[in-house]
mmCIF file of C-alpha atoms in Angstrom:
data_model
loop_
_atom_site.group_PDB
_atom_site.id
_atom_site.type_symbol
_atom_site.label_atom_id
_atom_site.label_comp_id
_atom_site.label_asym_id
_atom_site.label_seq_id
_atom_site.Cartn_x
_atom_site.Cartn_y
_atom_site.Cartn_z
ATOM 1 C CA MET A 1 -24.396 -10.484 28.966
ATOM 2 C CA ASN A 2 -25.424 -13.740 27.279
ATOM 3 C CA GLU A 3 -24.851 -17.099 28.885
ATOM 4 C CA MET A 4 -21.235 -18.254 28.404
ATOM 5 C CA SER A 5 -19.536 -21.571 28.341
ATOM 6 C CA SER A 6 -16.884 -22.528 30.862
ATOM 7 C CA ARG A 7 -14.347 -22.437 28.108
ATOM 8 C CA ASP A 8 -15.278 -18.940 27.129
ATOM 9 C CA LEU A 9 -15.412 -17.714 30.722
ATOM 10 C CA LEU A 10 -12.002 -19.149 31.328
ATOM 11 C CA GLU A 11 -10.671 -17.259 28.365
ATOM 12 C CA ARG A 12 -11.994 -13.996 29.901
ATOM 13 C CA LEU A 13 -10.643 -14.923 33.390
ATOM 14 C CA ILE A 14 -7.095 -15.837 32.232
ATOM 15 C CA GLY A 15 -6.830 -12.413 30.594
ATOM 16 C CA PHE A 16 -6.829 -10.768 34.053
ATOM 17 C CA ALA A 17 -3.192 -11.010 35.377
ATOM 18 C CA THR A 18 -4.238 -11.428 38.989
ATOM 19 C CA VAL A 19 -0.805 -12.307 40.401
ATOM 20 C CA SER A 20 -0.920 -12.118 44.262
ATOM 21 C CA ARG A 21 1.181 -9.096 44.368
ATOM 22 C CA ASP A 22 -1.294 -7.166 42.123
ATOM 23 C CA SER A 23 -4.868 -6.191 42.379
ATOM 24 C CA ASN A 24 -7.794 -8.524 41.457
ATOM 25 C CA LEU A 25 -10.479 -5.886 41.250
ATOM 26 C CA GLU A 26 -10.793 -5.944 37.496
ATOM 27 C CA LEU A 27 -11.568 -9.622 37.535
ATOM 28 C CA ILE A 28 -13.862 -9.222 40.514
ATOM 29 C CA ALA A 29 -15.691 -6.426 38.579
ATOM 30 C CA PHE A 30 -16.062 -8.696 35.674
ATOM 31 C CA ILE A 31 -17.555 -11.536 37.752
ATOM 32 C CA ARG A 32 -19.832 -9.148 39.591
ATOM 33 C CA ARG A 33 -21.193 -7.690 36.326
ATOM 34 C CA TYR A 34 -21.638 -11.148 34.880
ATOM 35 C CA LEU A 35 -23.720 -12.239 37.884
ATOM 36 C CA ALA A 36 -25.695 -9.010 38.015
ATOM 37 C CA GLU A 37 -26.759 -9.379 34.322
ATOM 38 C CA LEU A 38 -28.093 -12.788 35.306
ATOM 39 C CA GLY A 39 -30.031 -11.174 38.220
ATOM 40 C CA VAL A 40 -27.640 -12.309 40.995
ATOM 41 C CA GLU A 41 -26.538 -9.828 43.645
ATOM 42 C CA SER A 42 -23.093 -10.149 45.182
ATOM 43 C CA GLU A 43 -21.157 -8.563 47.985
ATOM 44 C CA LEU A 44 -17.590 -7.609 48.288
ATOM 45 C CA PHE A 45 -15.142 -7.936 51.142
ATOM 46 C CA TYR A 46 -12.116 -5.634 50.507
ATOM 47 C CA ASN A 47 -8.601 -5.621 52.031
ATOM 48 C CA ALA A 48 -7.552 -2.736 54.129
ATOM 49 C CA GLU A 49 -6.099 -0.893 51.207
ATOM 50 C CA ARG A 50 -9.271 -1.603 49.021
ATOM 51 C CA THR A 51 -6.973 -2.878 46.257
ATOM 52 C CA LYS A 52 -8.416 -6.458 46.390
ATOM 53 C CA ALA A 53 -11.692 -8.007 47.173
ATOM 54 C CA ASN A 54 -13.443 -11.296 47.938
ATOM 55 C CA LEU A 55 -16.849 -11.842 46.213
ATOM 56 C CA PHE A 56 -19.756 -13.738 47.793
ATOM 57 C CA ALA A 57 -23.099 -14.476 46.153
ATOM 58 C CA THR A 58 -26.069 -16.573 46.813
ATOM 59 C CA ILE A 59 -28.383 -18.399 44.330
ATOM 60 C CA GLY A 60 -31.541 -19.790 45.806
ATOM 61 C CA PRO A 61 -33.251 -19.317 49.220
ATOM 62 C CA ARG A 62 -31.555 -17.063 51.767
ATOM 63 C CA ASP A 63 -33.288 -18.340 54.909
ATOM 64 C CA ARG A 64 -31.146 -21.531 55.215
ATOM 65 C CA GLY A 65 -27.638 -22.798 54.867
ATOM 66 C CA GLY A 66 -26.404 -24.167 51.585
ATOM 67 C CA VAL A 67 -23.352 -25.320 49.712
ATOM 68 C CA VAL A 68 -20.416 -22.981 49.066
ATOM 69 C CA LEU A 69 -18.391 -23.418 45.949
ATOM 70 C CA SER A 70 -15.012 -21.714 46.794
ATOM 71 C CA GLY A 71 -12.043 -20.726 44.729
ATOM 72 C CA HIS A 72 -9.226 -18.177 44.772
ATOM 73 C CA THR A 73 -8.653 -15.608 42.123
ATOM 74 C CA ASP A 74 -5.026 -14.996 42.588
ATOM 75 C CA VAL A 75 -2.260 -16.830 40.703
ATOM 76 C CA VAL A 76 1.448 -17.307 41.180
ATOM 77 C CA PRO A 77 3.973 -15.177 39.136
ATOM 78 C CA VAL A 78 5.374 -16.266 35.748
ATOM 79 C CA ASP A 79 8.682 -14.413 36.208
ATOM 80 C CA GLY A 80 11.619 -16.397 35.007
ATOM 81 C CA GLN A 81 9.530 -19.193 33.561
ATOM 82 C CA ALA A 82 10.031 -20.401 30.015
ATOM 83 C CA TRP A 83 6.522 -20.311 28.546
ATOM 84 C CA THR A 84 5.772 -21.414 24.938
ATOM 85 C CA ALA A 85 2.402 -19.578 25.131
ATOM 86 C CA GLU A 86 1.301 -16.229 26.294
ATOM 87 C CA PRO A 87 0.637 -16.847 30.021
ATOM 88 C CA PHE A 88 -2.226 -14.356 30.298
ATOM 89 C CA ARG A 89 -3.976 -15.279 27.019
ATOM 90 C CA LEU A 90 -5.800 -18.632 26.654
ATOM 91 C CA THR A 91 -4.139 -20.839 24.058
ATOM 92 C CA GLU A 92 -5.873 -24.080 22.923
ATOM 93 C CA ARG A 93 -3.833 -26.956 21.623
ATOM 94 C CA ASP A 94 -4.704 -30.643 21.323
ATOM 95 C CA GLY A 95 -7.478 -30.615 23.810
ATOM 96 C CA ARG A 96 -5.570 -28.506 26.347
ATOM 97 C CA LEU A 97 -6.185 -24.962 27.406
ATOM 98 C CA TYR A 98 -2.880 -23.209 28.402
ATOM 99 C CA GLY A 99 -2.505 -20.090 30.527
ATOM 100 C CA ARG A 100 -1.528 -19.063 34.027
ATOM 101 C CA GLY A 101 -4.315 -20.131 36.443
ATOM 102 C CA THR A 102 -6.078 -22.548 34.059
ATOM 103 C CA ALA A 103 -5.575 -25.409 36.591
ATOM 104 C CA ASP A 104 -4.964 -23.322 39.779
ATOM 105 C CA MET A 105 -7.755 -22.461 39.812
ATOM 106 C CA LYS A 106 -9.694 -20.265 37.293
ATOM 107 C CA GLY A 107 -10.907 -23.343 35.444
ATOM 108 C CA PHE A 108 -12.981 -24.289 38.471
ATOM 109 C CA ILE A 109 -14.202 -20.624 38.710
ATOM 110 C CA ALA A 110 -15.137 -20.511 35.108
ATOM 111 C CA SER A 111 -17.067 -23.753 35.394
ATOM 112 C CA VAL A 112 -19.015 -22.474 38.457
ATOM 113 C CA LEU A 113 -19.969 -19.282 36.759
ATOM 114 C CA ALA A 114 -21.052 -21.132 33.575
ATOM 115 C CA ALA A 115 -23.453 -23.157 35.742
ATOM 116 C CA VAL A 116 -25.179 -20.117 37.344
ATOM 117 C CA PRO A 117 -27.904 -19.884 34.594
ATOM 118 C CA ALA A 118 -28.827 -23.515 35.141
ATOM 119 C CA PHE A 119 -28.951 -23.066 38.859
ATOM 120 C CA LEU A 120 -31.299 -20.106 38.413
ATOM 121 C CA LYS A 121 -33.699 -22.170 36.336
ATOM 122 C CA ARG A 122 -34.138 -24.821 39.122
ATOM 123 C CA GLU A 123 -36.329 -24.614 42.152
ATOM 124 C CA LEU A 124 -33.650 -25.038 44.668
ATOM 125 C CA ASN A 125 -34.483 -26.061 48.247
ATOM 126 C CA LEU A 126 -31.036 -25.244 49.437
ATOM 127 C CA PRO A 127 -28.900 -22.363 48.071
ATOM 128 C CA VAL A 128 -25.578 -22.552 46.340
ATOM 129 C CA HIS A 129 -23.145 -19.837 47.285
ATOM 130 C CA VAL A 130 -20.076 -18.770 45.313
ATOM 131 C CA ALA A 131 -17.087 -17.470 47.213
ATOM 132 C CA PHE A 132 -14.067 -16.139 45.350
ATOM 133 C CA SER A 133 -11.139 -14.944 47.340
ATOM 134 C CA TYR A 134 -7.765 -13.079 46.999
ATOM 135 C CA ASP A 135 -4.293 -13.822 48.281
ATOM 136 C CA GLU A 136 -4.662 -17.627 48.742
ATOM 137 C CA GLU A 137 -1.254 -18.190 47.203
ATOM 138 C CA VAL A 138 0.480 -16.112 49.860
ATOM 139 C CA GLY A 139 -0.974 -17.793 52.952
ATOM 140 C CA CYS A 140 -4.774 -18.050 52.573
ATOM 141 C CA LEU A 141 -4.964 -14.400 53.681
ATOM 142 C CA GLY A 142 -7.859 -12.899 51.740
ATOM 143 C CA VAL A 143 -10.654 -15.311 52.725
ATOM 144 C CA ARG A 144 -10.337 -14.564 56.407
ATOM 145 C CA PRO A 145 -12.450 -11.375 56.552
ATOM 146 C CA MET A 146 -15.133 -13.018 54.459
ATOM 147 C CA LEU A 147 -15.245 -16.044 56.745
ATOM 148 C CA ALA A 148 -15.362 -13.759 59.860
ATOM 149 C CA GLU A 149 -18.620 -12.266 58.475
ATOM 150 C CA LEU A 150 -20.097 -15.606 57.321
ATOM 151 C CA GLU A 151 -19.537 -17.079 60.747
ATOM 152 C CA GLN A 152 -21.782 -14.450 62.401
ATOM 153 C CA ARG A 153 -24.705 -14.945 60.019
ATOM 154 C CA ALA A 154 -27.847 -16.594 61.083
ATOM 155 C CA TYR A 155 -27.750 -18.921 58.041
ATOM 156 C CA LYS A 156 -24.131 -19.533 57.376
ATOM 157 C CA PRO A 157 -23.358 -22.251 54.735
ATOM 158 C CA ARG A 158 -23.627 -25.820 55.894
ATOM 159 C CA LEU A 159 -20.983 -27.260 53.534
ATOM 160 C CA CYS A 160 -18.099 -26.080 51.360
ATOM 161 C CA LEU A 161 -16.463 -27.481 48.242
ATOM 162 C CA ILE A 162 -13.147 -25.959 47.351
ATOM 163 C CA GLY A 163 -12.231 -26.464 43.678
ATOM 164 C CA GLU A 164 -8.493 -26.825 43.890
ATOM 165 C CA PRO A 165 -7.230 -29.105 41.160
ATOM 166 C CA THR A 166 -7.487 -32.740 42.178
ATOM 167 C CA GLU A 167 -8.457 -34.225 38.808
ATOM 168 C CA LEU A 168 -11.997 -34.235 40.228
ATOM 169 C CA LYS A 169 -11.080 -36.821 42.740
ATOM 170 C CA PRO A 170 -12.616 -36.284 46.212
ATOM 171 C CA VAL A 171 -10.234 -35.080 48.891
ATOM 172 C CA LEU A 172 -10.976 -34.927 52.566
ATOM 173 C CA GLY A 173 -7.669 -33.792 54.036
ATOM 174 C CA HIS A 174 -4.464 -31.786 53.755
ATOM 175 C CA LYS A 175 -1.740 -30.601 55.912
ATOM 176 C CA GLY A 176 -1.593 -27.247 57.670
ATOM 177 C CA LYS A 177 1.389 -24.750 57.331
ATOM 178 C CA LEU A 178 3.352 -22.414 59.446
ATOM 179 C CA ALA A 179 6.018 -20.141 57.959
ATOM 180 C CA VAL A 180 8.432 -18.315 60.255
ATOM 181 C CA ARG A 181 11.418 -15.947 59.769
ATOM 182 C CA CYS A 182 14.299 -16.209 62.233
ATOM 183 C CA GLN A 183 16.451 -13.124 62.625
ATOM 184 C CA VAL A 184 19.820 -13.518 64.342
ATOM 185 C CA LYS A 185 21.586 -10.415 65.461
ATOM 186 C CA GLY A 186 25.323 -10.896 66.202
ATOM 187 C CA ALA A 187 28.257 -8.584 66.703
ATOM 188 C CA ALA A 188 30.687 -7.761 63.894
ATOM 189 C CA CYS A 189 34.474 -7.640 64.166
ATOM 190 C CA HIS A 190 37.567 -8.330 62.049
ATOM 191 C CA SER A 191 37.723 -12.087 61.258
ATOM 192 C CA ALA A 192 41.294 -12.163 62.695
ATOM 193 C CA TYR A 193 39.664 -11.650 66.063
ATOM 194 C CA ALA A 194 36.653 -13.834 65.490
ATOM 195 C CA PRO A 195 36.220 -14.867 69.164
ATOM 196 C CA HIS A 196 35.600 -11.189 70.047
ATOM 197 C CA GLY A 197 32.505 -11.060 67.832
ATOM 198 C CA VAL A 198 29.228 -12.989 67.721
ATOM 199 C CA ASN A 199 28.883 -14.860 64.377
ATOM 200 C CA ALA A 200 25.282 -14.544 63.385
ATOM 201 C CA ILE A 201 25.607 -17.116 60.575
ATOM 202 C CA GLU A 202 27.070 -19.756 62.879
ATOM 203 C CA TYR A 203 24.267 -19.261 65.407
ATOM 204 C CA ALA A 204 21.729 -19.418 62.608
ATOM 205 C CA ALA A 205 23.297 -22.658 61.549
ATOM 206 C CA ARG A 206 22.867 -24.089 65.023
ATOM 207 C CA LEU A 207 19.241 -23.146 64.954
ATOM 208 C CA ILE A 208 18.737 -24.685 61.566
ATOM 209 C CA GLY A 209 20.414 -27.805 62.875
ATOM 210 C CA ARG A 210 17.919 -27.949 65.707
ATOM 211 C CA LEU A 211 15.059 -27.663 63.137
ATOM 212 C CA GLY A 212 16.583 -30.734 61.377
ATOM 213 C CA GLU A 213 16.474 -32.611 64.605
ATOM 214 C CA ILE A 214 12.898 -31.739 65.292
ATOM 215 C CA GLY A 215 11.978 -32.808 61.707
ATOM 216 C CA ALA A 216 13.754 -36.123 62.157
ATOM 217 C CA ARG A 217 11.820 -36.671 65.404
ATOM 218 C CA LEU A 218 8.414 -35.905 63.676
ATOM 219 C CA ALA A 219 9.263 -38.473 60.976
ATOM 220 C CA GLN A 220 9.383 -41.299 63.525
ATOM 221 C CA PRO A 221 6.843 -44.086 62.999
ATOM 222 C CA ASP A 222 4.658 -43.162 65.968
ATOM 223 C CA HIS A 223 3.995 -39.688 64.453
ATOM 224 C CA ARG A 224 2.923 -40.963 61.018
ATOM 225 C CA ASP A 225 -0.461 -40.840 59.197
ATOM 226 C CA GLN A 226 -0.305 -43.044 56.123
ATOM 227 C CA ARG A 227 -3.183 -41.163 54.445
ATOM 228 C CA PHE A 228 -0.619 -38.384 53.634
ATOM 229 C CA ASP A 229 2.503 -38.227 51.452
ATOM 230 C CA PRO A 230 4.923 -37.869 53.092
ATOM 231 C CA PRO A 231 3.043 -39.487 56.062
ATOM 232 C CA PHE A 232 4.476 -37.164 58.699
ATOM 233 C CA SER A 233 4.848 -33.525 59.487
ATOM 234 C CA THR A 234 7.799 -31.909 57.758
ATOM 235 C CA VAL A 235 10.172 -28.997 58.726
ATOM 236 C CA GLN A 236 12.415 -27.337 56.161
ATOM 237 C CA THR A 237 14.595 -24.175 55.750
ATOM 238 C CA GLY A 238 13.976 -22.510 52.442
ATOM 239 C CA LEU A 239 15.816 -19.251 52.437
ATOM 240 C CA ILE A 240 18.863 -17.819 54.227
ATOM 241 C CA LYS A 241 20.952 -14.747 53.991
ATOM 242 C CA GLY A 242 23.736 -13.084 55.960
ATOM 243 C CA GLY A 243 27.191 -11.723 55.995
ATOM 244 C CA ARG A 244 28.985 -8.829 54.370
ATOM 245 C CA ALA A 245 32.489 -10.076 53.490
ATOM 246 C CA LEU A 246 34.635 -13.187 54.374
ATOM 247 C CA ASN A 247 36.908 -11.180 56.575
ATOM 248 C CA ILE A 248 34.117 -9.751 58.737
ATOM 249 C CA VAL A 249 32.386 -11.712 61.455
ATOM 250 C CA PRO A 250 28.706 -11.426 60.312
ATOM 251 C CA ALA A 251 26.401 -9.312 62.486
ATOM 252 C CA GLU A 252 23.188 -10.325 60.770
ATOM 253 C CA CYS A 253 21.634 -13.514 59.494
ATOM 254 C CA GLU A 254 18.071 -14.442 58.774
ATOM 255 C CA PHE A 255 16.433 -17.526 57.478
ATOM 256 C CA ASP A 256 12.812 -18.668 56.716
ATOM 257 C CA PHE A 257 11.564 -22.061 57.602
ATOM 258 C CA GLU A 258 8.173 -23.782 57.271
ATOM 259 C CA VAL A 259 6.305 -26.556 59.035
ATOM 260 C CA ARG A 260 3.841 -28.707 57.020
ATOM 261 C CA ALA A 261 1.792 -30.266 59.786
ATOM 262 C CA LEU A 262 -0.462 -33.241 59.856
ATOM 263 C CA PRO A 263 -4.053 -32.412 60.978
ATOM 264 C CA GLY A 264 -4.067 -32.497 64.753
ATOM 265 C CA PHE A 265 -0.348 -31.447 65.147
ATOM 266 C CA HIS A 266 0.159 -27.894 66.203
ATOM 267 C CA ALA A 267 2.876 -26.481 63.964
ATOM 268 C CA HIS A 268 3.574 -23.695 66.578
ATOM 269 C CA LYS A 269 5.111 -26.362 68.773
ATOM 270 C CA VAL A 270 8.100 -26.423 66.486
ATOM 271 C CA ALA A 271 8.568 -22.662 66.744
ATOM 272 C CA ASP A 272 8.083 -22.840 70.420
ATOM 273 C CA GLU A 273 10.751 -25.445 70.840
ATOM 274 C CA LEU A 274 13.112 -23.444 68.714
ATOM 275 C CA GLN A 275 12.555 -20.373 70.801
ATOM 276 C CA THR A 276 13.159 -22.409 74.040
ATOM 277 C CA TYR A 277 16.407 -23.722 72.618
ATOM 278 C CA ALA A 278 17.516 -20.196 71.641
ATOM 279 C CA GLU A 279 16.791 -18.732 75.129
ATOM 280 C CA ALA A 280 18.142 -21.607 77.125
ATOM 281 C CA GLU A 281 21.329 -22.431 75.177
ATOM 282 C CA LEU A 282 22.255 -19.813 72.549
ATOM 283 C CA LEU A 283 21.383 -16.437 73.879
ATOM 284 C CA PRO A 284 23.454 -16.783 77.082
ATOM 285 C CA GLN A 285 26.498 -17.627 74.997
ATOM 286 C CA MET A 286 25.824 -14.666 72.674
ATOM 287 C CA HIS A 287 25.234 -12.191 75.578
ATOM 288 C CA SER A 288 28.501 -13.297 77.292
ATOM 289 C CA VAL A 289 30.397 -11.865 74.362
ATOM 290 C CA HIS A 290 28.216 -8.835 73.499
ATOM 291 C CA PRO A 291 24.915 -7.854 75.300
ATOM 292 C CA ASP A 292 23.419 -6.241 72.252
ATOM 293 C CA THR A 293 22.714 -9.494 70.383
ATOM 294 C CA GLY A 294 19.533 -11.500 70.007
ATOM 295 C CA ILE A 295 17.355 -13.964 68.176
ATOM 296 C CA ARG A 296 13.833 -13.160 67.049
ATOM 297 C CA LEU A 297 11.184 -15.422 65.513
ATOM 298 C CA GLN A 298 8.578 -13.622 63.309
ATOM 299 C CA PRO A 299 5.622 -15.506 62.027
ATOM 300 C CA LEU A 300 5.098 -15.037 58.301
ATOM 301 C CA GLY A 301 1.771 -16.879 57.837
ATOM 302 C CA ALA A 302 -0.195 -19.946 58.740
ATOM 303 C CA TYR A 303 -3.247 -21.967 57.871
ATOM 304 C CA PRO A 304 -4.728 -25.065 59.503
ATOM 305 C CA GLY A 305 -4.956 -28.565 58.097
ATOM 306 C CA LEU A 306 -8.159 -30.354 57.061
ATOM 307 C CA ALA A 307 -9.422 -33.676 58.116
ATOM 308 C CA THR A 308 -13.025 -34.171 57.172
ATOM 309 C CA SER A 309 -14.733 -37.319 58.284
ATOM 310 C CA PRO A 310 -15.594 -39.903 55.509
ATOM 311 C CA ASP A 311 -18.908 -40.347 57.341
ATOM 312 C CA SER A 312 -19.827 -36.636 57.083
ATOM 313 C CA GLU A 313 -22.488 -35.000 55.014
ATOM 314 C CA ALA A 314 -19.689 -33.098 53.218
ATOM 315 C CA ALA A 315 -17.976 -36.399 52.302
ATOM 316 C CA ARG A 316 -21.279 -37.965 51.059
ATOM 317 C CA LEU A 317 -21.957 -34.877 48.926
ATOM 318 C CA VAL A 318 -18.533 -34.910 47.202
ATOM 319 C CA ALA A 319 -18.806 -38.641 46.618
ATOM 320 C CA PHE A 320 -22.135 -38.036 44.904
ATOM 321 C CA LEU A 321 -20.805 -35.190 42.815
ATOM 322 C CA SER A 322 -17.574 -36.972 41.820
ATOM 323 C CA GLY A 323 -19.016 -40.494 41.474
ATOM 324 C CA SER A 324 -16.304 -41.848 43.777
ATOM 325 C CA THR A 325 -15.904 -42.836 47.495
ATOM 326 C CA GLU A 326 -12.132 -43.228 47.068
ATOM 327 C CA PHE A 327 -11.360 -40.385 49.368
ATOM 328 C CA GLY A 328 -7.838 -38.971 49.324
ATOM 329 C CA THR A 329 -5.581 -36.396 50.684
ATOM 330 C CA VAL A 330 -3.315 -33.771 48.996
ATOM 331 C CA ALA A 331 0.152 -32.456 49.899
ATOM 332 C CA PHE A 332 -0.678 -28.825 49.079
ATOM 333 C CA GLY A 333 -2.744 -26.597 51.354
ATOM 334 C CA THR A 334 -6.082 -24.933 50.761
ATOM 335 C CA GLU A 335 -8.475 -22.556 52.470
ATOM 336 C CA GLY A 336 -10.426 -25.643 53.634
ATOM 337 C CA GLY A 337 -9.113 -25.647 57.145
ATOM 338 C CA LEU A 338 -10.185 -22.019 57.683
ATOM 339 C CA PHE A 339 -13.769 -22.856 56.491
ATOM 340 C CA ASP A 340 -13.772 -25.842 58.739
ATOM 341 C CA GLN A 341 -12.598 -23.733 61.712
ATOM 342 C CA VAL A 342 -15.710 -21.454 61.466
ATOM 343 C CA GLY A 343 -18.017 -24.514 61.442
ATOM 344 C CA ILE A 344 -18.401 -25.109 57.685
ATOM 345 C CA PRO A 345 -17.342 -28.699 56.987
ATOM 346 C CA THR A 346 -15.262 -28.802 53.794
ATOM 347 C CA VAL A 347 -14.015 -31.036 51.040
ATOM 348 C CA VAL A 348 -11.747 -30.401 48.035
ATOM 349 C CA CYS A 349 -12.515 -31.471 44.541
ATOM 350 C CA GLY A 350 -11.754 -29.543 41.317
ATOM 351 C CA PRO A 351 -10.697 -29.900 37.680
ATOM 352 C CA GLY A 352 -7.118 -30.116 36.442
ATOM 353 C CA SER A 353 -3.991 -31.365 38.189
ATOM 354 C CA MET A 354 -1.666 -29.634 40.617
ATOM 355 C CA ASP A 355 1.087 -31.240 38.631
ATOM 356 C CA GLN A 356 0.538 -28.363 36.264
ATOM 357 C CA GLY A 357 0.077 -25.763 38.907
ATOM 358 C CA HIS A 358 2.782 -23.064 39.280
ATOM 359 C CA LYS A 359 4.688 -24.355 36.247
ATOM 360 C CA PRO A 360 5.295 -22.815 32.833
ATOM 361 C CA ASP A 361 2.748 -23.847 30.267
ATOM 362 C CA GLU A 362 0.129 -24.542 32.938
ATOM 363 C CA PHE A 363 -2.924 -26.179 31.408
ATOM 364 C CA ILE A 364 -6.306 -27.817 31.999
ATOM 365 C CA THR A 365 -7.844 -30.260 29.527
ATOM 366 C CA LEU A 366 -11.201 -29.597 27.870
ATOM 367 C CA GLU A 367 -12.254 -33.021 29.182
ATOM 368 C CA GLN A 368 -11.649 -32.116 32.743
ATOM 369 C CA LEU A 369 -13.548 -28.945 32.318
ATOM 370 C CA ALA A 370 -16.519 -30.774 30.795
ATOM 371 C CA HIS A 371 -16.512 -33.244 33.654
ATOM 372 C CA CYS A 372 -16.580 -30.388 36.114
ATOM 373 C CA ASP A 373 -19.521 -28.833 34.281
ATOM 374 C CA ALA A 374 -21.394 -32.127 34.685
ATOM 375 C CA MET A 375 -20.843 -32.067 38.492
ATOM 376 C CA TRP A 376 -23.005 -28.934 38.767
ATOM 377 C CA VAL A 377 -25.816 -30.773 37.150
ATOM 378 C CA ARG A 378 -25.706 -33.300 39.928
ATOM 379 C CA LEU A 379 -25.252 -30.541 42.477
ATOM 380 C CA ALA A 380 -28.443 -28.947 41.296
ATOM 381 C CA GLU A 381 -30.317 -32.194 41.726
ATOM 382 C CA TYR A 382 -28.960 -32.392 45.257
ATOM 383 C CA LEU A 383 -30.002 -28.820 46.087
ATOM 384 C CA CYS A 384 -33.436 -29.521 44.767
ATOM 385 C CA ASN A 385 -33.781 -32.791 46.801
ATOM 386 C CA PRO A 386 -31.390 -32.612 49.632
ATOM 387 C CA VAL A 387 -30.862 -35.752 51.692
#
C-alpha cells in the first residue's frame, strides 16, 4: 500500500459504516493492513463476542513510555436524519468533507495514519502509540479492556492525546457521566378503584421530582466550577414509558436519567440519594397497598470526568502541538478520564467541531485536516528531542 494523504484515508474510513450497533472489524482490518504494509505491527483487543476490536500499535522504541494518539472508530446512527449527501461516502464541497464521522472522529484517525510514514523516517527517542477503540459512543465501553492490559505493562504510555473535535484547541477537562434506568413496579387495578392499586407512573413522577430537587441543589453557587459550561453538575431525565390504558392503574413505569458530573463530584451520590428516598419514603407506602411492588435502579453506563493540571507535562505537550496555552474544557465526554484513571495523563485536541458531530451533513474542513497534519510534524520533533 502506497503512502496516502489524510484526505484519501478519510475517504476510505468513511466508507466503513461503523455505527456502534454494528461491527467495526472491516475498518480495523483495513487499518491493520495499512500499518503492516508500512512495517508496523499491531495488536487487537476484542469484545467478548469477537465482533468488534480495539487496535494498538507502537512506532519507535518499545523499552520506554511514549505518547498515545487515541480515537474511537464507532459513529452514531444516521437513522431519521435528513442528509443531502451520502453519509457513508465522502463528499467534498467548498472546502468541506461531508460524511458520518468526518468530525467525530475519523478525520483525526485519518490524519494520524497519514503521519505514520513520517514517524517511521525519524529517529524517535520516545515512541508514538496509536490506539483506536470501539463503542465510545455508547458509554466509552470498548477502550476498557485495552486499558486494563496497558496498565499492567512495564512501559505503559506516559501521555495520551485524544483527538475528539475541539477545532484543534487544547482541552484539559470535561465532565463525567452516569446513566441509570429506574424501574417502578406497581399494582394494576381498574381506574375506578385507583386507591386499591399502586400507580407506577405516579411513583415514578415523585422520583423524577426528587431528581429535579437534587439537580437544583447541585446548581447552587457553592457547587460551581466556572471552567465548565454549564458550570455545575446536571441531572436530567431523558426517557420515560409506562401504562397500558387510561382506565387501568399502571403497574409498570421506567425512566432513564443521567448525571453529568464535574470532575471531583461522584455522580453515584445522586443515584444513592434517590435509592435512599425510595426506600425510606416511597416503598413503605407502596408495600402498604400491595407487597409485590418495588423500585429498582439499574446502571446503564458511566465514565469519569477529566481534569488535567495546566502545569503537567501533558498540558505542556498539547500547548506545543496546538500553539496555544488557552486551555479549555468541553461539555461532551471522552475516554480521557479512563486513560487518566490508569495513570496515563490525558489531554483532548482534535480537528473539526463537535457542533457538526451527530448531526446530518456532518463535515470537517480541509483546513482543519491540514492543521492537524501539521501537529504531527511538531510531535515528531518532540519525540526526537523530548523535554
